[in-house]
Coordinates of C-alpha atoms and ligand atoms in Angstrom, one line a residue:
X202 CA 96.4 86.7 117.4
X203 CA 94.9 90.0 117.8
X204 CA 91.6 90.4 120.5
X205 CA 91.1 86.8 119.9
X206 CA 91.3 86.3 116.0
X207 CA 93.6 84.7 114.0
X208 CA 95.8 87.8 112.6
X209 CA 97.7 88.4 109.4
X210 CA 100.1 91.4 108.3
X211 CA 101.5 91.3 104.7
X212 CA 103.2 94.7 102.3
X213 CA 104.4 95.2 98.8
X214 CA 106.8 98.0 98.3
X215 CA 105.0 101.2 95.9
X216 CA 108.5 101.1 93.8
X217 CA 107.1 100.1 90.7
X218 CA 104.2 99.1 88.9
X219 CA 102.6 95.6 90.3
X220 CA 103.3 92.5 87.8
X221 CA 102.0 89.3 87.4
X222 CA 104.5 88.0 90.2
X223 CA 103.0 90.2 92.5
X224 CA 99.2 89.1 91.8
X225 CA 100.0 85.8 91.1
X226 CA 102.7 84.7 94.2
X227 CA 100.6 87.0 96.7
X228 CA 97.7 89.5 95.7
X229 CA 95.7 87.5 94.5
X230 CA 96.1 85.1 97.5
X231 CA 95.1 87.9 99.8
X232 CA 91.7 88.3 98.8
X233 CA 90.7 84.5 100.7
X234 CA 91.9 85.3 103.7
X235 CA 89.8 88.5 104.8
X236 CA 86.8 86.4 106.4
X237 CA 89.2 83.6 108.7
X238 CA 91.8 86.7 109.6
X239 CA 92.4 90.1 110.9
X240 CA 94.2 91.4 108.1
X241 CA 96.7 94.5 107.4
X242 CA 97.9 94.9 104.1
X243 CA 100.1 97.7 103.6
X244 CA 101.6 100.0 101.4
X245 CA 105.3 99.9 102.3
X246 CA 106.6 102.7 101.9
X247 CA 109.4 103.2 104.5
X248 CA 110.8 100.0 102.9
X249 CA 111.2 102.1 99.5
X250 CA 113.4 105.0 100.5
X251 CA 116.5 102.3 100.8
X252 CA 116.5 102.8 96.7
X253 CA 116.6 106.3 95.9
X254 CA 112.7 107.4 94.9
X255 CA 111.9 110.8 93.3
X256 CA 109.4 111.9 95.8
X257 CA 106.4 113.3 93.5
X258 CA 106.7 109.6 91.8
X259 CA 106.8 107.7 94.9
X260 CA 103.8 109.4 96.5
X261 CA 101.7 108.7 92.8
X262 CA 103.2 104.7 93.0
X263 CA 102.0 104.7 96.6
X264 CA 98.2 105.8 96.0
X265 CA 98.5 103.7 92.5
X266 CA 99.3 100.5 94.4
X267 CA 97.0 101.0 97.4
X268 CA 94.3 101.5 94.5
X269 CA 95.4 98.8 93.3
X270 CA 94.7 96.5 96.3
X271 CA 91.1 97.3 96.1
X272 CA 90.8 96.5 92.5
X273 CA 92.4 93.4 92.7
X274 CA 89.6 92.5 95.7
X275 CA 90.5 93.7 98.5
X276 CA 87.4 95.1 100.3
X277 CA 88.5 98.0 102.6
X278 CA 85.5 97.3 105.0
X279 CA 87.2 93.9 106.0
X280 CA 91.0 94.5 105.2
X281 CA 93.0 97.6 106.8
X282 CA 94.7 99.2 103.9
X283 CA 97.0 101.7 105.1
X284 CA 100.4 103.4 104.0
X285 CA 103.4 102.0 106.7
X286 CA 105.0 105.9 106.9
X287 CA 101.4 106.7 109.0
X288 CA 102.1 104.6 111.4
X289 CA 105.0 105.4 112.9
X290 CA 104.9 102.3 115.6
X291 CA 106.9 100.5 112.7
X292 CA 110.1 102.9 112.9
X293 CA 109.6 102.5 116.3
X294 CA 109.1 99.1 116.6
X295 CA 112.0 98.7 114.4
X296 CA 115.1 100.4 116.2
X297 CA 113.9 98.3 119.5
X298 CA 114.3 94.6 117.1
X299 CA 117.3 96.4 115.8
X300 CA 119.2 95.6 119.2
X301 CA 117.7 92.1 119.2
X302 CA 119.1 91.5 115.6
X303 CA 122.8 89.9 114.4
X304 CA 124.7 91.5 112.1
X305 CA 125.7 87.8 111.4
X306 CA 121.7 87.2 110.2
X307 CA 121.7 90.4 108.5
X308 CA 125.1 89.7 106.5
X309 CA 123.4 86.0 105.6
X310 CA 120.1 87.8 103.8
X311 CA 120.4 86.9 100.3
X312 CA 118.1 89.9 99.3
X313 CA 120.7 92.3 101.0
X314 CA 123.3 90.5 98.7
X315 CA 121.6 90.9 95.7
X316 CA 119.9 94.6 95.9
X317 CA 123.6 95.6 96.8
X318 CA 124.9 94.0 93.6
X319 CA 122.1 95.9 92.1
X320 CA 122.8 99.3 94.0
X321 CA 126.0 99.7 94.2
X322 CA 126.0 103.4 94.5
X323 CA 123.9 103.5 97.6
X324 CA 124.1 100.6 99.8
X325 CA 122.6 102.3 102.8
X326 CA 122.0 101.3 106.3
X327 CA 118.6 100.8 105.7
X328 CA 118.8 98.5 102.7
X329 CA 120.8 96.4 105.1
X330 CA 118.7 96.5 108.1
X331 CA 115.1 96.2 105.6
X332 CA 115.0 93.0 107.4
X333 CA 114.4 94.4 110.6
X334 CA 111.8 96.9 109.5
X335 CA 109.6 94.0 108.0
X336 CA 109.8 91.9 111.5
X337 CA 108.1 94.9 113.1
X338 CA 105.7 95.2 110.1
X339 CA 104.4 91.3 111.0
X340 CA 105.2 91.6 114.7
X341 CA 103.4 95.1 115.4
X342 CA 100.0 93.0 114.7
X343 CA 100.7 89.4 116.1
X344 CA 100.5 88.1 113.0
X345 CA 100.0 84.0 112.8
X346 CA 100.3 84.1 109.0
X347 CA 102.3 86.1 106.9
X348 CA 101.4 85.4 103.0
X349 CA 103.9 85.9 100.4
X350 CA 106.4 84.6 97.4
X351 CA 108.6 82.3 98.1
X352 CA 111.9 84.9 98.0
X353 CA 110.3 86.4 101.4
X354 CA 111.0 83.3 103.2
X355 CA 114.1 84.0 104.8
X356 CA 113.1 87.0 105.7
X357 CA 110.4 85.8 108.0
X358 CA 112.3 83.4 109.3
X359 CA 114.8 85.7 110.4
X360 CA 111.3 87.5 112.0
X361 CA 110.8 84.6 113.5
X362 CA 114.1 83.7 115.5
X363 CA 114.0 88.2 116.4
X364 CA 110.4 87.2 117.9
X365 CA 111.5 83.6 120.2
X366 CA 114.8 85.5 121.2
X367 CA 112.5 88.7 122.6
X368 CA 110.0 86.2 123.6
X369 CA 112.7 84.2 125.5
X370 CA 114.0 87.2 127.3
X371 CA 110.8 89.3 128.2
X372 CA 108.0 86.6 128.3
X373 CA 104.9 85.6 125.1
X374 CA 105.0 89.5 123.6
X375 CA 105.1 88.2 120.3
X376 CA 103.0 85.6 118.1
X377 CA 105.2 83.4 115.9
X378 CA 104.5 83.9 112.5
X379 CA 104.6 81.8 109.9
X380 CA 104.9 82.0 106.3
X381 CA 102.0 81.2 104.1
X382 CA 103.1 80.3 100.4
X383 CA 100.8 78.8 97.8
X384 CA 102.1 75.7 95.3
X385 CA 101.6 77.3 92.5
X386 CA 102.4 81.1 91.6
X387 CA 104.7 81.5 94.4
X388 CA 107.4 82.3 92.5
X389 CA 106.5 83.7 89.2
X390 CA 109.7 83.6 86.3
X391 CA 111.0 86.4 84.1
X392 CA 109.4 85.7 80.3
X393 CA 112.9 86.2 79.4
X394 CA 115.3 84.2 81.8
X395 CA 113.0 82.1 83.2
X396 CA 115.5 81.0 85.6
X397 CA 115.1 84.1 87.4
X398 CA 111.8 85.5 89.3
X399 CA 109.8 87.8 87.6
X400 CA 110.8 91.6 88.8
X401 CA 109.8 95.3 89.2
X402 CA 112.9 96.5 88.1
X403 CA 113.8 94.2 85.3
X404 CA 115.5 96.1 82.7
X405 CA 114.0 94.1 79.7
X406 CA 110.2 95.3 79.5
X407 CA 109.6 92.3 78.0
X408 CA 110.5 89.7 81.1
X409 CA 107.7 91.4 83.0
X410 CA 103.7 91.7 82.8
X411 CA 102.7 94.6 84.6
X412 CA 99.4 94.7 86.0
X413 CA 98.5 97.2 84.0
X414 CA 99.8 96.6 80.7
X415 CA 96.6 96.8 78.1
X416 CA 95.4 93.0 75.7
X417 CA 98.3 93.8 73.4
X418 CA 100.9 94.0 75.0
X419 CA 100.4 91.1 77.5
X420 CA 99.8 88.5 74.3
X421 CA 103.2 90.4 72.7
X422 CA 105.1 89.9 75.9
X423 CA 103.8 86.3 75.9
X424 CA 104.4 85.5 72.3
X425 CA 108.2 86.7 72.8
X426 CA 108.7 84.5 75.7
X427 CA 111.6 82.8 76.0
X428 CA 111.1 79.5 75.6
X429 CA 113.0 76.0 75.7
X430 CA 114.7 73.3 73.1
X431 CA 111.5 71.3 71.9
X432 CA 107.8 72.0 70.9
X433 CA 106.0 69.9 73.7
X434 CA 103.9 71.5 76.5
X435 CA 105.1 69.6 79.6
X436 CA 105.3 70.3 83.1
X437 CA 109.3 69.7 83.3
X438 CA 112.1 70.8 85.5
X439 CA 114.4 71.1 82.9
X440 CA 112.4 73.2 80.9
X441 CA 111.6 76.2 83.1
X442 CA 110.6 78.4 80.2
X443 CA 107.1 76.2 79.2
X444 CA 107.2 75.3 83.3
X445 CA 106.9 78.9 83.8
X446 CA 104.3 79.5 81.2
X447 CA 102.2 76.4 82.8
X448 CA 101.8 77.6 85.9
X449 CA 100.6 80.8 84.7
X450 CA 97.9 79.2 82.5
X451 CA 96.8 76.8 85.2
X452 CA 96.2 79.6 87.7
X453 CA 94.6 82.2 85.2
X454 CA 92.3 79.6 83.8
X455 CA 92.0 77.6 87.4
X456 CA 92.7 74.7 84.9
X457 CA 94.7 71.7 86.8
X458 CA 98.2 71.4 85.3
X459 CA 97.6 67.6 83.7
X460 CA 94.6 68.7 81.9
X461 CA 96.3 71.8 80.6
X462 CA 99.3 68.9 79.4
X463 CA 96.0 66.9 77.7
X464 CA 94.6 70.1 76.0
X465 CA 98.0 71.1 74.3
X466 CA 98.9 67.5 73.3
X467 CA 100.6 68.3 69.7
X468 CA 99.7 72.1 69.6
X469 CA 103.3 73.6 69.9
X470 CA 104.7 76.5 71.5
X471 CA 103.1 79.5 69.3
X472 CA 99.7 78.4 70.1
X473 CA 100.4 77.7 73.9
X474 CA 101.8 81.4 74.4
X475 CA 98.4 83.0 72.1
X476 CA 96.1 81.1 74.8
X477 CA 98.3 81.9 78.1
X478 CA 98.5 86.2 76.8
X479 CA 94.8 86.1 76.3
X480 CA 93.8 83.9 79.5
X481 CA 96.0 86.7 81.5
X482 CA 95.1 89.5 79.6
X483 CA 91.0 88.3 80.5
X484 CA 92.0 87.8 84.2
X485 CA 93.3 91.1 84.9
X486 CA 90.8 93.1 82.6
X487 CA 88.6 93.6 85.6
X488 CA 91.0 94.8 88.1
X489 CA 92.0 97.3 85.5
X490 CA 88.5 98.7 84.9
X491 CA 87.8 99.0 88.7
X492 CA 91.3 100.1 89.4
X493 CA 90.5 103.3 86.6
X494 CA 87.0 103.8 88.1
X495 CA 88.5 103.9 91.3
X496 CA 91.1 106.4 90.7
X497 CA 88.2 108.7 89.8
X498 CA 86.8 108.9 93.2
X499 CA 89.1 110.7 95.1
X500 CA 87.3 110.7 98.3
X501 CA 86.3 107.5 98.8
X502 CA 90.5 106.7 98.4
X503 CA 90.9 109.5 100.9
X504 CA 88.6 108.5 103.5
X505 CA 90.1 105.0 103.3
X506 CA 93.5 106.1 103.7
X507 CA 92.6 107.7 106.5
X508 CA 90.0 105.9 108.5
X509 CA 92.5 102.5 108.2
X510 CA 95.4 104.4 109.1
X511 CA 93.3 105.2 112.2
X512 CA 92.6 101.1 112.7
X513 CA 96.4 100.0 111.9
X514 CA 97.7 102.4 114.2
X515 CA 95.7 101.4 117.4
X516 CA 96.5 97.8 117.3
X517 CA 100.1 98.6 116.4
X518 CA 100.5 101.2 119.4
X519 CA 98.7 98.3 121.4
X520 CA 102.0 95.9 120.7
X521 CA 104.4 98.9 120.9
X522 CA 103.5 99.5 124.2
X523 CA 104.1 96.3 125.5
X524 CA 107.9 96.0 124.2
X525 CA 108.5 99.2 125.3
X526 CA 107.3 98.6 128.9
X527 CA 109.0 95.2 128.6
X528 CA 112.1 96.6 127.5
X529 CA 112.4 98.9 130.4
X530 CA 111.5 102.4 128.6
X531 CA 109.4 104.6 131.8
X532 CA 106.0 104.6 131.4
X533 CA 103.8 108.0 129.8
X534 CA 102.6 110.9 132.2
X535 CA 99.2 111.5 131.7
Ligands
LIG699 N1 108.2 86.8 90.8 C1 107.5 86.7 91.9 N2 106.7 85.6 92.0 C2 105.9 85.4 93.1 N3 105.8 86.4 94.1 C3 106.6 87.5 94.0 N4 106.7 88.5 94.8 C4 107.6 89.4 94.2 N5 108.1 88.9 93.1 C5 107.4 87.7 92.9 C6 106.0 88.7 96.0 O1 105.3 90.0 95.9 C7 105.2 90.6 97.2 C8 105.6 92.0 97.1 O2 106.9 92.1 96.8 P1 107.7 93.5 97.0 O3 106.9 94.7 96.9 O4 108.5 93.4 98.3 O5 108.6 93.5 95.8 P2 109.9 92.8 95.5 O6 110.0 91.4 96.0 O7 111.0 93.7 95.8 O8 109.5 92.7 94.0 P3 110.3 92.8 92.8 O9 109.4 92.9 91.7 O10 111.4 91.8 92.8 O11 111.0 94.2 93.0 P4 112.5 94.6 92.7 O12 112.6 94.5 91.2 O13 112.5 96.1 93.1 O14 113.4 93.7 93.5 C9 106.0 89.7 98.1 O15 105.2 88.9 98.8 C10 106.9 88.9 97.2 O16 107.2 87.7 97.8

């Protein structure tokens, strides 16, 4: 709860091109939020320096991906859009959770596990202690809701046990968030292992729909889908590969899943994928044409960057004062 509204923080990380898992399990969800909630949606970069970044590259991907926000909906007048690194309250913020935090939680984060397995050259401190970094993110701005995909959950409940053991200690500093995840989209499949969630850094192109990709290749990627034993289109457990492709449908076209079961009755697989490339490829046609007019106006994007920079940094300063006066740090000479 910030100044007496309902308060929301959420991030995606500038590593990589969006894809549909992105839109889909949270993006898209964003854009409903802006007229119940305070909201801070940010580009988080901090987060992306635990995987080696070429630094030319990362600074395109994070202007790419804040541009990206606005394109997808996300009006800058009501939502502050602002890159984490110029804010420095979460750093802050960060190393004061840090001696709240378990290396017993840390060694159970299944994210840790499996970016290690990924990274083995360079497991860094920071990869392990990302978890930390993101409880600041939602704390900083008293979030009550934090939306995202379904594989953030245990990170925000680990925010949540950091915030009721500070809270227990020190008095109410901290709102409790809580995670907000839609039914459907929340956790998006690869197009090739459908038994995995779709990823940035999937090494088959074709398991991922990037944001950005143009018509043809969205209905190619769809067309090579990987899909299961049989010809039916149903809604099944055991068949995560037509599951997958379902869901998809159902959100692009906002048809409900048993009518989309009715409609393909008999039609086989071939035709299913055709109609689920070119529903997708329509949806995301107009986030790419403002996301290319946008990148021609270079001062608007400036004057955003900066003016919400401004915003997220006096709310999160407002919360970082309070720990650190809490915690016992002396108190500024002015
Ligand atoms: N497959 C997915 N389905 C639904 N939601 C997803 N999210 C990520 N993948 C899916 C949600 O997107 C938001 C931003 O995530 P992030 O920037 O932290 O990226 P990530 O989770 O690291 O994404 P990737 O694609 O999986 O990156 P790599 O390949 O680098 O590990 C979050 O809300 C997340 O839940």
């Amino acid at each position: 709860m910030l100044d007496g509204k309902k308060s929301l923080f959420s991030g995606m990380q500038a590593t990589g091109t969006l894809h549909l898992g992105n839109y889909l399990g949270a993006l898209k969800n964003w854009v409903e939020l802006e007229d119940e909630y305070e909201t801070f949606y940010c580009v988080v970069d901090l987060h992306s320096i635990t995987i080696r970044q070429d630094p030319a590259e990362l600074r395109r991907k994070a202007r790419s991906l804040l541009t990206l926000y606005i394109a997808a909906g996300l009006n800058p007048e009501k939502n502050c859009i602002y890159y984490q690194s110029h804010v420095s309250a979460h750093a802050q913020l960060s190393w004061i959770l840090s001696c709240f935090t378990y290396m017993g939680e840390l060694n159970r984060m299944t994210q840790f596990k499996d970016k290690a397995a990924k990274h083995v050259g360079n497991i860094n401190a920071g990869l392990y202690t990302y978890p930390v970094l993101m409880a600041a993110d939602i704390l900083l701005f008293q979030s009550d809701i934090v939306p995202v995909g379904v594989d953030q959950k245990q990170h925000i409940e680990l925010t949540r046990d950091i915030a009721e053991r500070f809270n227990a200690i020190y008095g109410d500093v901290f709102t409790i968030p809580e995670p907000y995840i839609m039914k459907t989209g929340s956790k998006i499949m690869s197009l090739q292992e459908p038994e995995k969630k779709m990823s940035k850094s999937d090494e088959n192109v074709n398991a991922t729909i990037f944001l950005l990709d143009d018509t043809d290749t969205i209905i190619r990627k769809f067309k090579r889908a990987v899909t299961d034993s049989g010809n039916e289109i149903l809604y099944l457990e055991d068949k995560p590969g037509i599951k997958n492709l379902i869901e998809i449908y159902s959100i692009a076209t906002g048809k409900a899943i048993k009518d989309i079961e009715i409609e393909f009755d008999g039609r086989g697989y071939g035709e299913f994928k055709l109609a689920v490339g070119e529903a997708v490829a329509s949806m995301l046609k107009p986030i790419q044409e403002r996301y290319n007019q946008l990148g021609q106006n270079k001062d608007y994007i400036d004057g955003i960057i900066k003016t919400n920079a401004e915003k997220a940094d006096y709310y999160a300063n407002k919360t970082l004062r309070k720990v650190q006066k809490k915690v016992g740090f002396p108190e500024r000479i002015r």
